[in-house]
Tab-separated table of C-alpha atoms in Angstrom:
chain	number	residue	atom	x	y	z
J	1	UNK	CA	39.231	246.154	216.843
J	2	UNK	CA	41.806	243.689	216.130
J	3	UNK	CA	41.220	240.257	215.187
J	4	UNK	CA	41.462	237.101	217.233
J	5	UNK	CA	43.536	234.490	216.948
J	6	UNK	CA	41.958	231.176	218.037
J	7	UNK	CA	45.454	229.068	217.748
J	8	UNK	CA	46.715	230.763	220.948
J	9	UNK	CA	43.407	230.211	223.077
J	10	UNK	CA	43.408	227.157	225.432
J	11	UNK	CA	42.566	223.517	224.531
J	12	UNK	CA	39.831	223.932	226.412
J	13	UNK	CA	37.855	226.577	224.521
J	14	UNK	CA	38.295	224.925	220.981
J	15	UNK	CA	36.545	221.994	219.750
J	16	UNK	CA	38.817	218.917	220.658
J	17	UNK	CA	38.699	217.787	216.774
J	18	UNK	CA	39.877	221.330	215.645
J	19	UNK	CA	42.819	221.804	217.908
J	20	UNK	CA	46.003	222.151	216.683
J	21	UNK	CA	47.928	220.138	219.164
J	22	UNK	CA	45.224	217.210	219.167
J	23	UNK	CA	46.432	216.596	215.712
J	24	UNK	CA	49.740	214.930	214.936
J	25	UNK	CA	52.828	216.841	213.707
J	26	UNK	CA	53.352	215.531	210.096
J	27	UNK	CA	49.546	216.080	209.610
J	28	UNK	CA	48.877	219.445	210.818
J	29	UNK	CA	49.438	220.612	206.904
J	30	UNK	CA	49.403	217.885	204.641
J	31	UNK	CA	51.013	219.252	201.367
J	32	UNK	CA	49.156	218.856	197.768
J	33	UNK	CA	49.451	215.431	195.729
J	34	UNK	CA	51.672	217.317	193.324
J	35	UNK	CA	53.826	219.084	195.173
J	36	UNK	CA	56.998	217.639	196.466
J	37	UNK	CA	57.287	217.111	200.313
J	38	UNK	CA	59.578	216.892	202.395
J	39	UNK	CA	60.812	213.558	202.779
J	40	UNK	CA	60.060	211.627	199.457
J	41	UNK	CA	61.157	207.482	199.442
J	42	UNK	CA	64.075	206.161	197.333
J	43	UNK	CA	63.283	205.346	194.132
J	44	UNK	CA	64.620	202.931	191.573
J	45	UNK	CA	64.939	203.458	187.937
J	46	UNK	CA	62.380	200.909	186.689
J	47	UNK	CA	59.311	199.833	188.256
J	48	UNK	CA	57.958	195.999	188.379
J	49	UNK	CA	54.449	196.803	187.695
J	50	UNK	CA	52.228	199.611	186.205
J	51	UNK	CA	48.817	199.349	188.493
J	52	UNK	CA	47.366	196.057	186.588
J	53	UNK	CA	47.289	196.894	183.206
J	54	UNK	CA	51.074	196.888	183.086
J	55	UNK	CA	53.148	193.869	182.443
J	56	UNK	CA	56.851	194.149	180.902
J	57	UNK	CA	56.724	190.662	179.873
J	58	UNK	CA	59.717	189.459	181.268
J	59	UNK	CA	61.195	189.188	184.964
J	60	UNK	CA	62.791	191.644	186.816
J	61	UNK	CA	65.515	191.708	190.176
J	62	UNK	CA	64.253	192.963	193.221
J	63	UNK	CA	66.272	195.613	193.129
J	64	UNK	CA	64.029	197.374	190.478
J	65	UNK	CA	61.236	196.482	191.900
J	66	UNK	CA	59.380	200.350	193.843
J	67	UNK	CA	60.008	200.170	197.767
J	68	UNK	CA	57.575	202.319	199.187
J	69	UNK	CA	57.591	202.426	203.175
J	70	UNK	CA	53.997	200.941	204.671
J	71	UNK	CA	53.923	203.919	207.244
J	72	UNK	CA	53.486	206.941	204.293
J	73	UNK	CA	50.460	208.266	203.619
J	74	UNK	CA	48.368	206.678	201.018
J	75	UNK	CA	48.075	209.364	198.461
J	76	UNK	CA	51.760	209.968	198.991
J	77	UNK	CA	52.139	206.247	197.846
J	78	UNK	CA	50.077	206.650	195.035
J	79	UNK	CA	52.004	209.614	194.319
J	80	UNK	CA	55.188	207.894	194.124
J	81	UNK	CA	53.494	204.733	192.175
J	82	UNK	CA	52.247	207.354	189.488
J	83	UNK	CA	56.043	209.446	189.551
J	84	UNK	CA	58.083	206.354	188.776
J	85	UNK	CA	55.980	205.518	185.409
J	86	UNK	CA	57.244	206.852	182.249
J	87	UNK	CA	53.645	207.428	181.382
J	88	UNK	CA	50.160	207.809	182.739
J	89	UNK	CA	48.549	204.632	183.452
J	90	UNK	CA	45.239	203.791	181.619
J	91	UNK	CA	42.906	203.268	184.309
J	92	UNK	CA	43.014	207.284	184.871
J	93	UNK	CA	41.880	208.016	181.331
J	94	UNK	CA	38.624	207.732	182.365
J	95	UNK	CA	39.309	210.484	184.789
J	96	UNK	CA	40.352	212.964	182.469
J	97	UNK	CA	38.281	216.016	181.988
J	98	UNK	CA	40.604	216.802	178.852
J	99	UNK	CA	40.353	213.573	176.999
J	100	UNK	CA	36.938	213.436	177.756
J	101	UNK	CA	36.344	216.819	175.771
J	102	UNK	CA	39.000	215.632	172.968
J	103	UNK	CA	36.743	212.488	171.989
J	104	UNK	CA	33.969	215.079	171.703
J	105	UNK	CA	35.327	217.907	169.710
J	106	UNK	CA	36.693	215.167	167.538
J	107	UNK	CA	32.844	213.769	167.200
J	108	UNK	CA	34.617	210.545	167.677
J	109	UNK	CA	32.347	207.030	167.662
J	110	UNK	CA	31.785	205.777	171.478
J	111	UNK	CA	33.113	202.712	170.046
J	112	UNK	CA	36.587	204.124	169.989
J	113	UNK	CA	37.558	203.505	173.806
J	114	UNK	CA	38.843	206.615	175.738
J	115	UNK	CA	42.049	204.723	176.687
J	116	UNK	CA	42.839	204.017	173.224
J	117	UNK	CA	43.077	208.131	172.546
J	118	UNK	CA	45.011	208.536	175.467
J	119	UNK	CA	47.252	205.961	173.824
J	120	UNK	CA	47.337	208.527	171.119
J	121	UNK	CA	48.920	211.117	173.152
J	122	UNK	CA	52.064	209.409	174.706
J	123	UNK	CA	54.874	209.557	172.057
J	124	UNK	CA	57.517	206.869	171.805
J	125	UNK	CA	60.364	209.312	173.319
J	126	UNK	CA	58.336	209.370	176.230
J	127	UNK	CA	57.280	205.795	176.927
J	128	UNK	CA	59.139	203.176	175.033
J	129	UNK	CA	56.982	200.718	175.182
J	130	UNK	CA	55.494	199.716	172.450
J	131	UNK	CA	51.963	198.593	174.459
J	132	UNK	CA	51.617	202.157	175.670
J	133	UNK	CA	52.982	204.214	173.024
J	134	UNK	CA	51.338	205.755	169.781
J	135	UNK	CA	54.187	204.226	167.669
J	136	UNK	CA	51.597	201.434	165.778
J	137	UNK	CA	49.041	203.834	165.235
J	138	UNK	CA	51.194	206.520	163.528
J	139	UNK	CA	52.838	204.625	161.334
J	140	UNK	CA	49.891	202.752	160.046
J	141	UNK	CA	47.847	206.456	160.285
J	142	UNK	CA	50.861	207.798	158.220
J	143	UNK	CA	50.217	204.789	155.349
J	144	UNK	CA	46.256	205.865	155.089
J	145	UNK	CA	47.092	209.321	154.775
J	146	UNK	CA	49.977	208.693	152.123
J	147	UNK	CA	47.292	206.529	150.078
J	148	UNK	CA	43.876	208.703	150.859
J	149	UNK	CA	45.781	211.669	149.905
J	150	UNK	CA	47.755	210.129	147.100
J	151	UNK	CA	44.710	208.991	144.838
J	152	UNK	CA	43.235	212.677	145.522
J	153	UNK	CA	45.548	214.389	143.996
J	154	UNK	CA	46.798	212.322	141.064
J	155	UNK	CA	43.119	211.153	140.495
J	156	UNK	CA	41.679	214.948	140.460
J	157	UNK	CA	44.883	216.520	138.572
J	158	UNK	CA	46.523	213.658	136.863
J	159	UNK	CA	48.897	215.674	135.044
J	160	UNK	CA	50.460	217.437	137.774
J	161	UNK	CA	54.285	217.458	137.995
J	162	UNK	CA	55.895	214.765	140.233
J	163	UNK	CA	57.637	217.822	141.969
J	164	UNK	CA	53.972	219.406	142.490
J	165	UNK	CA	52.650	215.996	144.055
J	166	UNK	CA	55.050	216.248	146.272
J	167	UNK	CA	54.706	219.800	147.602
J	168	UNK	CA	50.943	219.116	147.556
J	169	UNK	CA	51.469	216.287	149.619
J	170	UNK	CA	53.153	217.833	152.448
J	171	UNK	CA	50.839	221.340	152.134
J	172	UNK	CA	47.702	218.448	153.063
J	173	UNK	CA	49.590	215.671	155.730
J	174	UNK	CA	53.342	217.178	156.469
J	175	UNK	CA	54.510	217.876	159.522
J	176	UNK	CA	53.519	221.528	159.859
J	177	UNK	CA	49.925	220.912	158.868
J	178	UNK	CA	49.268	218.340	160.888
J	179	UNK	CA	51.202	220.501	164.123
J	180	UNK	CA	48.756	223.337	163.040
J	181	UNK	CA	45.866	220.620	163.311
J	182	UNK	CA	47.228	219.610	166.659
J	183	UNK	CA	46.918	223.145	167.910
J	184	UNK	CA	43.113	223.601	166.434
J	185	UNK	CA	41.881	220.496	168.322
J	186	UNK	CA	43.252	222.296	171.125
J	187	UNK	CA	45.778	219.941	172.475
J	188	UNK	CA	48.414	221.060	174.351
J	189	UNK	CA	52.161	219.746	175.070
J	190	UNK	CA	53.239	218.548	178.668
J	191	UNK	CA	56.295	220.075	179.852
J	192	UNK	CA	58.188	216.974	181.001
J	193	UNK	CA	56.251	213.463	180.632
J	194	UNK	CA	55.531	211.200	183.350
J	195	UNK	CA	53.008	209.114	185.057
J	196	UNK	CA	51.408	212.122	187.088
J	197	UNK	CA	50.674	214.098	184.075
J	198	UNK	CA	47.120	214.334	183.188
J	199	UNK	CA	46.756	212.215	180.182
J	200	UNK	CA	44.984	214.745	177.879
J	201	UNK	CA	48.153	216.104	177.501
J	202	UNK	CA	50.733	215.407	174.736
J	203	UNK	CA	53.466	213.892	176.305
J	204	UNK	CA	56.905	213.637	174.303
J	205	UNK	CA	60.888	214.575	175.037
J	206	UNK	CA	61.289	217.012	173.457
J	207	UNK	CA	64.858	218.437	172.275
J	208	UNK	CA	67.017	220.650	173.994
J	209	UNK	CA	66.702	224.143	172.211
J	210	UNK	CA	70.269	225.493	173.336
J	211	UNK	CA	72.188	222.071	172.094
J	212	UNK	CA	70.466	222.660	168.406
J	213	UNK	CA	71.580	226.376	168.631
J	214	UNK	CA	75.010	224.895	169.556
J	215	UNK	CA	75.726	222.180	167.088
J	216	UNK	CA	74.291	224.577	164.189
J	217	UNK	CA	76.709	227.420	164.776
J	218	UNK	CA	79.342	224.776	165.241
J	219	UNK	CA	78.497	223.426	161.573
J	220	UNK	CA	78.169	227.112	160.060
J	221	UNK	CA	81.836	227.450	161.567
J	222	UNK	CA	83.193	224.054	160.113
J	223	UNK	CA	81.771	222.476	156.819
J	224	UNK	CA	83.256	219.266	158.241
J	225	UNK	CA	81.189	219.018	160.996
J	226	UNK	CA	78.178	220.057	159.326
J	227	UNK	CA	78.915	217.043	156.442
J	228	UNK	CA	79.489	214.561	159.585
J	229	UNK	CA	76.302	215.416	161.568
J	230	UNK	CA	74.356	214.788	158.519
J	231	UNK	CA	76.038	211.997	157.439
J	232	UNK	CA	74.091	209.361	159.978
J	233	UNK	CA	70.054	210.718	158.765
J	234	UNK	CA	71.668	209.621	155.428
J	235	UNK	CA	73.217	205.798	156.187
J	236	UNK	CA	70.688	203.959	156.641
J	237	UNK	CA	68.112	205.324	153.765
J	238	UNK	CA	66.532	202.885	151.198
J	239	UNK	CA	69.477	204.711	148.812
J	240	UNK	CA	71.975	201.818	146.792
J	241	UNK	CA	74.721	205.410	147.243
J	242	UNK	CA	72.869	207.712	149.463
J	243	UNK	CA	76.624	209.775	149.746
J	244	UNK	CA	75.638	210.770	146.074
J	245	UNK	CA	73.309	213.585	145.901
J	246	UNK	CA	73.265	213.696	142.690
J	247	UNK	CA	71.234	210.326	141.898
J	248	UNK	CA	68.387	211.838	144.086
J	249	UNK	CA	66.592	212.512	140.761
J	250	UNK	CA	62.647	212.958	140.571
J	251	UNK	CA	62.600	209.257	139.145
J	252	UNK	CA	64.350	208.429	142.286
J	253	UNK	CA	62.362	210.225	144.987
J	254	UNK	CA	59.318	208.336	143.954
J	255	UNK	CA	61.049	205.080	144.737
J	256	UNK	CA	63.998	205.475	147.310
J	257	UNK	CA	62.045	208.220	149.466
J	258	UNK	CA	59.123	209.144	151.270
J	259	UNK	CA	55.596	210.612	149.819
J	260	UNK	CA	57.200	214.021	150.561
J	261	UNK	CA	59.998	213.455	148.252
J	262	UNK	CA	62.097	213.451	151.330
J	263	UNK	CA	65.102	210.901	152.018
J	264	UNK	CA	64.166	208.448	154.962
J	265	UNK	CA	66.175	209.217	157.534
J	266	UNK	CA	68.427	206.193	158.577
J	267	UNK	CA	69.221	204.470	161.883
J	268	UNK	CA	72.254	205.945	162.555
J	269	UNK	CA	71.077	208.626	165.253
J	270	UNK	CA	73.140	211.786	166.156
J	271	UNK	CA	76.017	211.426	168.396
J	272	UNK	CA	74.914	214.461	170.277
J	273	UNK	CA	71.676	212.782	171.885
J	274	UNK	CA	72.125	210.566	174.975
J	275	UNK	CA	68.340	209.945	175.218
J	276	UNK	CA	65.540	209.483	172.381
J	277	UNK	CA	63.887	213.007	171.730
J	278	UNK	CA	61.940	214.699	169.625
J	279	UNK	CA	60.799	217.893	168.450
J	280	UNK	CA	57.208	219.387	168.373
J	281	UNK	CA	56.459	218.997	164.721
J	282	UNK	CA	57.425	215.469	164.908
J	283	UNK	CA	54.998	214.651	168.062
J	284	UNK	CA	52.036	216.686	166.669
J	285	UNK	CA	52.595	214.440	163.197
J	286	UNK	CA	52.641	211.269	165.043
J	287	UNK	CA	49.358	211.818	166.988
J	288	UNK	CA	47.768	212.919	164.268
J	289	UNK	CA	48.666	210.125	162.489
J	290	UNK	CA	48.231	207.864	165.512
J	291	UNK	CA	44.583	209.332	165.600
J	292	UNK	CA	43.969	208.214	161.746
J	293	UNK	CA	44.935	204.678	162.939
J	294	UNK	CA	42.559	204.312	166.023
J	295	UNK	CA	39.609	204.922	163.536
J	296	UNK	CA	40.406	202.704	161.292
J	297	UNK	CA	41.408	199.946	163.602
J	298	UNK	CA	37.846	200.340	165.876
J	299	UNK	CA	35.805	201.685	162.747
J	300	UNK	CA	36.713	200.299	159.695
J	301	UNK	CA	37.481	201.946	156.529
J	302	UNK	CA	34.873	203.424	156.167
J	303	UNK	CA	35.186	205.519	158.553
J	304	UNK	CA	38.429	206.320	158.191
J	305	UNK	CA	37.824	207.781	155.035
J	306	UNK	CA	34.969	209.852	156.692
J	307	UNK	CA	37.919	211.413	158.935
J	308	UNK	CA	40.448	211.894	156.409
J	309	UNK	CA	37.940	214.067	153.933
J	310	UNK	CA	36.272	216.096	157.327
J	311	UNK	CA	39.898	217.378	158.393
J	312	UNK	CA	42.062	216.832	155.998
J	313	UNK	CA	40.816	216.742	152.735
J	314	UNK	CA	38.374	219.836	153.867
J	315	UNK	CA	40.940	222.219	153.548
J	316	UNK	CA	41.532	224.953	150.777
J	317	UNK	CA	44.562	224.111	149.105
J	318	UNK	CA	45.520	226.237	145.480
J	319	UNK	CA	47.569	224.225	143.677
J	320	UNK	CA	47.715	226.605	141.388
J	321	UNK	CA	50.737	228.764	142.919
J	322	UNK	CA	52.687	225.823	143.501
J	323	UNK	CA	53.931	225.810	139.959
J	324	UNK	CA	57.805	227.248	139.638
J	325	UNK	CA	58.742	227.427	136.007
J	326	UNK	CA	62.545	228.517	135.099
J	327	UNK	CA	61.870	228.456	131.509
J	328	UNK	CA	58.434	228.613	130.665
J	329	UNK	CA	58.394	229.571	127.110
J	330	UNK	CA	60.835	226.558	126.098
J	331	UNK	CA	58.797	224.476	128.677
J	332	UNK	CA	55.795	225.272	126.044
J	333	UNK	CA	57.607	224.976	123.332
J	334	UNK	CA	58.908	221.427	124.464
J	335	UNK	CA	54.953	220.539	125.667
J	336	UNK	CA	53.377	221.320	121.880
J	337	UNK	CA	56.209	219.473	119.894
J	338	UNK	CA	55.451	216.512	121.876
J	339	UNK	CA	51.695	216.557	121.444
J	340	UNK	CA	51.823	216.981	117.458
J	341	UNK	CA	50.805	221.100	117.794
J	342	UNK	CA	52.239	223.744	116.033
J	343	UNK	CA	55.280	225.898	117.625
J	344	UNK	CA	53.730	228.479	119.993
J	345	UNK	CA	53.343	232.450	118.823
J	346	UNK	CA	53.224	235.323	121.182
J	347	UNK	CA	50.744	238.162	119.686
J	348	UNK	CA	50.095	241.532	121.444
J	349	UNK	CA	46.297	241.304	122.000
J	350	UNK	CA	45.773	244.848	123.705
J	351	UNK	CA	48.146	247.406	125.309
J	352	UNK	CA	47.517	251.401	126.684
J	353	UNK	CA	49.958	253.836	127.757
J	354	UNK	CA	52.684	252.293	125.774
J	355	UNK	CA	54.675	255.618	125.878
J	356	UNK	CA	53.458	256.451	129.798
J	357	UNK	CA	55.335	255.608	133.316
J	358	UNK	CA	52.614	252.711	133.299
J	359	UNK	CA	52.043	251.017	129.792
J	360	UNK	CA	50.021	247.365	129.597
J	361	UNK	CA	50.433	244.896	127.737
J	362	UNK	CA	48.079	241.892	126.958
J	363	UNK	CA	49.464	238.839	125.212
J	364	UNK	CA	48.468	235.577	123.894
J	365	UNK	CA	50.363	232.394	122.772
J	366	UNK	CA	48.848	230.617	120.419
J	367	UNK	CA	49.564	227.382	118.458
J	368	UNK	CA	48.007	227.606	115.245
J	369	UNK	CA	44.467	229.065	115.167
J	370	UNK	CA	44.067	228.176	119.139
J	371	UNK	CA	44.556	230.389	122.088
J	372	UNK	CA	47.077	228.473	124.291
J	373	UNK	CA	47.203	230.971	127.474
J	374	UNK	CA	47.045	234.529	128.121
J	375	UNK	CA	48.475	237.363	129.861
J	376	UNK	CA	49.151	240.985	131.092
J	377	UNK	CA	52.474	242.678	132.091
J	378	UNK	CA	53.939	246.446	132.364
J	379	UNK	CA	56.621	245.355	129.623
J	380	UNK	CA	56.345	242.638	126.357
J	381	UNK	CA	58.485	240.131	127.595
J	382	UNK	CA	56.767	240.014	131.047
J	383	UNK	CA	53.731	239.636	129.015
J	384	UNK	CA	54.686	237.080	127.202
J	385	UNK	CA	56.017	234.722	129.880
J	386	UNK	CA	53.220	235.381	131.669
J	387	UNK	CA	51.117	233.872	128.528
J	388	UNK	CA	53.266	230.759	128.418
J	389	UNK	CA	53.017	230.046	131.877
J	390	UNK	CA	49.224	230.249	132.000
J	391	UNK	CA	49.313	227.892	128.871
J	392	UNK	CA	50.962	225.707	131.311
J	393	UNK	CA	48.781	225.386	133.863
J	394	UNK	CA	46.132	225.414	131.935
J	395	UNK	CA	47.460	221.897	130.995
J	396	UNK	CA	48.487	220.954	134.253
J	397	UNK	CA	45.716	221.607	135.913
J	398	UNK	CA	43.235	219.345	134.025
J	399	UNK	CA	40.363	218.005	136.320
J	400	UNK	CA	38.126	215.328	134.800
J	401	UNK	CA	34.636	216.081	135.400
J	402	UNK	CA	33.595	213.023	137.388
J	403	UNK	CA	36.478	210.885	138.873
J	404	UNK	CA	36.112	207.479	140.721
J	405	UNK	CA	39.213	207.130	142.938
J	406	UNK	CA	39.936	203.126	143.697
J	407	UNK	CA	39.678	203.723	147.720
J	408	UNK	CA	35.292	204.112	146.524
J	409	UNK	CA	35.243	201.498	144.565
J	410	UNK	CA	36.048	198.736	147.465
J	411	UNK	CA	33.487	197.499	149.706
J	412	UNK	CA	29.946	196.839	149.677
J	413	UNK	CA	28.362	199.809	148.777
J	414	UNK	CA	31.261	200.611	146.048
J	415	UNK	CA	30.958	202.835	143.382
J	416	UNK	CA	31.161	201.360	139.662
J	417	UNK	CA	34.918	201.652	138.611
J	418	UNK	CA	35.990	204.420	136.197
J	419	UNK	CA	39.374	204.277	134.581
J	420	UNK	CA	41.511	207.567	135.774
J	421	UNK	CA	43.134	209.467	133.264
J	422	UNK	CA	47.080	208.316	132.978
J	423	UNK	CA	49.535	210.984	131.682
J	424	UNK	CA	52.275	210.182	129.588
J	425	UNK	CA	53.974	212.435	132.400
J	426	UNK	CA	55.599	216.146	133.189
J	427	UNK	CA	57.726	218.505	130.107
J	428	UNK	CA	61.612	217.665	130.677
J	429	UNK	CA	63.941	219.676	129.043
């Protein structure tokens, strides 16, 4: 039996409501909010208002100002309204099933307003507007992890190597960790930004993937180019001669650069970009950061704090193989004259199957009558730098037993201040 088609009966046998002729021609299928139709109104490049939260402070032309006809359909209007932002607008925060579940995995206070973590997730490259963008909050997020992080380190090892801070630095707040955070809170980047996005999404520009792959082969083929497309990340840095890499010392990167030991990149911009953009490690870092910042502004310090030590300071990090030592036994050497010990000595503590395919051998330097380090290698020598470099990090790697860092000893419930520990600072030879 086949089956009947009720569009081609009469008028008469179908339910005046539910006939297809009884309803008008351009609403017989109306298409999806987010799907384009097929007539869509002119739009202009700016818009005048952004629902009533939005106010660009200044007046504009009426030719900027949104002309939407009066005879379109309403959620085609608001459709249009939402396409022509740069950003979602903050009165459908509250609507978002995403940021909703965000704020809770994040165990976030209810005092921290939903619209201020939806703040969180537009980047500057894809609102520039400083009222709607996360550009605030990172960089003040980015100064509490610098100093939380900061007294942490140099407070729990306070003999590490400047180079060692640094790398320890980046291993806890860099860019990559805090991308890999990104992705564990489960927050996902929007494909193109704009107002119709949902707003638990991460909206940035991001760069264009081919025109990287472009301009780096072009700079593998010409040393030139590669010199001159560098050249504007470097004008502009906190560097008296930042053409001279050769003053960027370890004295230097603690006061010209950033806590990574990186040189600030300057103002210059590339000549390749026509827009601002941005790549994903960036945007994860900045909403990271930009999260850090909402806390502290609607929490306090306190809180803050509470933050940085439940998903940052949480994590297993062993500074132990961060260590790189070129010359480790003149390193040592260097390291005992300065502390008033005697000259380090390498004796064979234990060995088997000296004369097999496999022989051991067990060393230990010592300094007098005390053990300095110790180790185990398949030939003398290996054994023996293996010794002075565990004598090394056995002195790097002091931890006072109970430390006070300054961040607890502010407020009203503060902890009695402790002096820290102050090195006289890392080997140099």
């Amino acid at each position: 039996m086949k089956a009947l088609r009720l569009l081609k009966w009469s008028d008469s046998v179908l339910w005046p409501r539910t006939s297809l002729y009884s309803i008008p021609h351009c609403h017989r299928y109306p298409p999806p909010i987010r799907l384009l139709t097929t007539w869509t109104p002119p739009l202009q490049p700016h818009v005048q208002e952004r629902g009533q939260e939005y106010d660009r402070g200044e007046e504009q032309s009426a030719d900027d100002e949104l002309v939407i006809p009066k005879e379109m359909p309403e959620y085609l209007q608001k459709e249009a309204r939402l396409r022509a932002l740069p950003s979602p607008p903050l009165s459908e925060a509250r609507r978002s099933a995403k940021l909703a579940a965000l704020h809770a995995r994040l165990s976030l206070s209810p005092r921290i307003p939903i619209e201020t973590l939806a703040r969180c997730l537009v980047d500057g490259t894809a609102d520039p507007n400083p009222d709607f963008n996360n550009t605030s909050l990172s960089t003040l997020g980015r100064e509490l992890y610098g100093y939380h992080t900061s007294e942490a380190i140099l407070c729990r090892y306070p003999r590490l190597p400047t180079a060692v801070v640094f790398a320890a630095m980046s291993a806890y707040v860099g860019p990559k960790t805090l991308t890999q955070i990104t992705r564990e809170w489960g927050v996902e980047l929007v494909a193109e930004p704009g107002g119709e996005v949902d707003p638990g999404y991460l909206q940035c520009k991001r760069e264009d993937s081919m025109l990287i792959k472009k301009h780096s082969a072009e700079s593998d083929k010409d040393p030139a180019t590669a010199l001159k497309q560098s050249q504007p990340n470097i004008v502009g840095s906190n560097r008296p001669n930042p053409g001279w890499s050769w003053r960027r010392g370890v004295s230097s990167m603690t006061v010209y650069d950033d806590e990574f030991g990186d040189m600030i990149k300057g103002n210059g911009g590339s000549p390749h970009k026509t827009e601002p953009t941005t790549t994903v490690e960036d945007a994860c870092a900045r909403f990271v950061q930009a999260i850090m910042g909402a806390v502290y502004l609607h929490r306090g310090k306190h809180a803050a704090k509470v933050f940085f030590q439940e998903h940052i300071l949480s994590r297993h990090l062993d500074i132990g193989n961060m260590f790189e030592f070129k010359q480790p036994t003149l390193d040592l050497t260097k390291l005992c004259a300065r502390e008033g010990l005697d000259s380090p000595v390498a004796r064979i503590l234990s060995e088997t199957g000296r004369l097999s395919r496999h022989p051991v051998f067990i060393v230990g330097v010592f300094a007098g009558k005390e053990k300095l380090g110790e180790g185990s290698g398949s030939s003398l020598n290996e054994a023996r730098v293996r010794a002075a470099v565990g004598a090394l990090k056995g002195w790097y790697l002091y931890s006072p037993l109970e430390i006070t860092v300054p961040s607890e000893a502010e407020g009203p419930n503060a902890k009695p201040w402790k002096p820290v520990l102050i090195d006289i600072g890392e080997v140099v030879c």
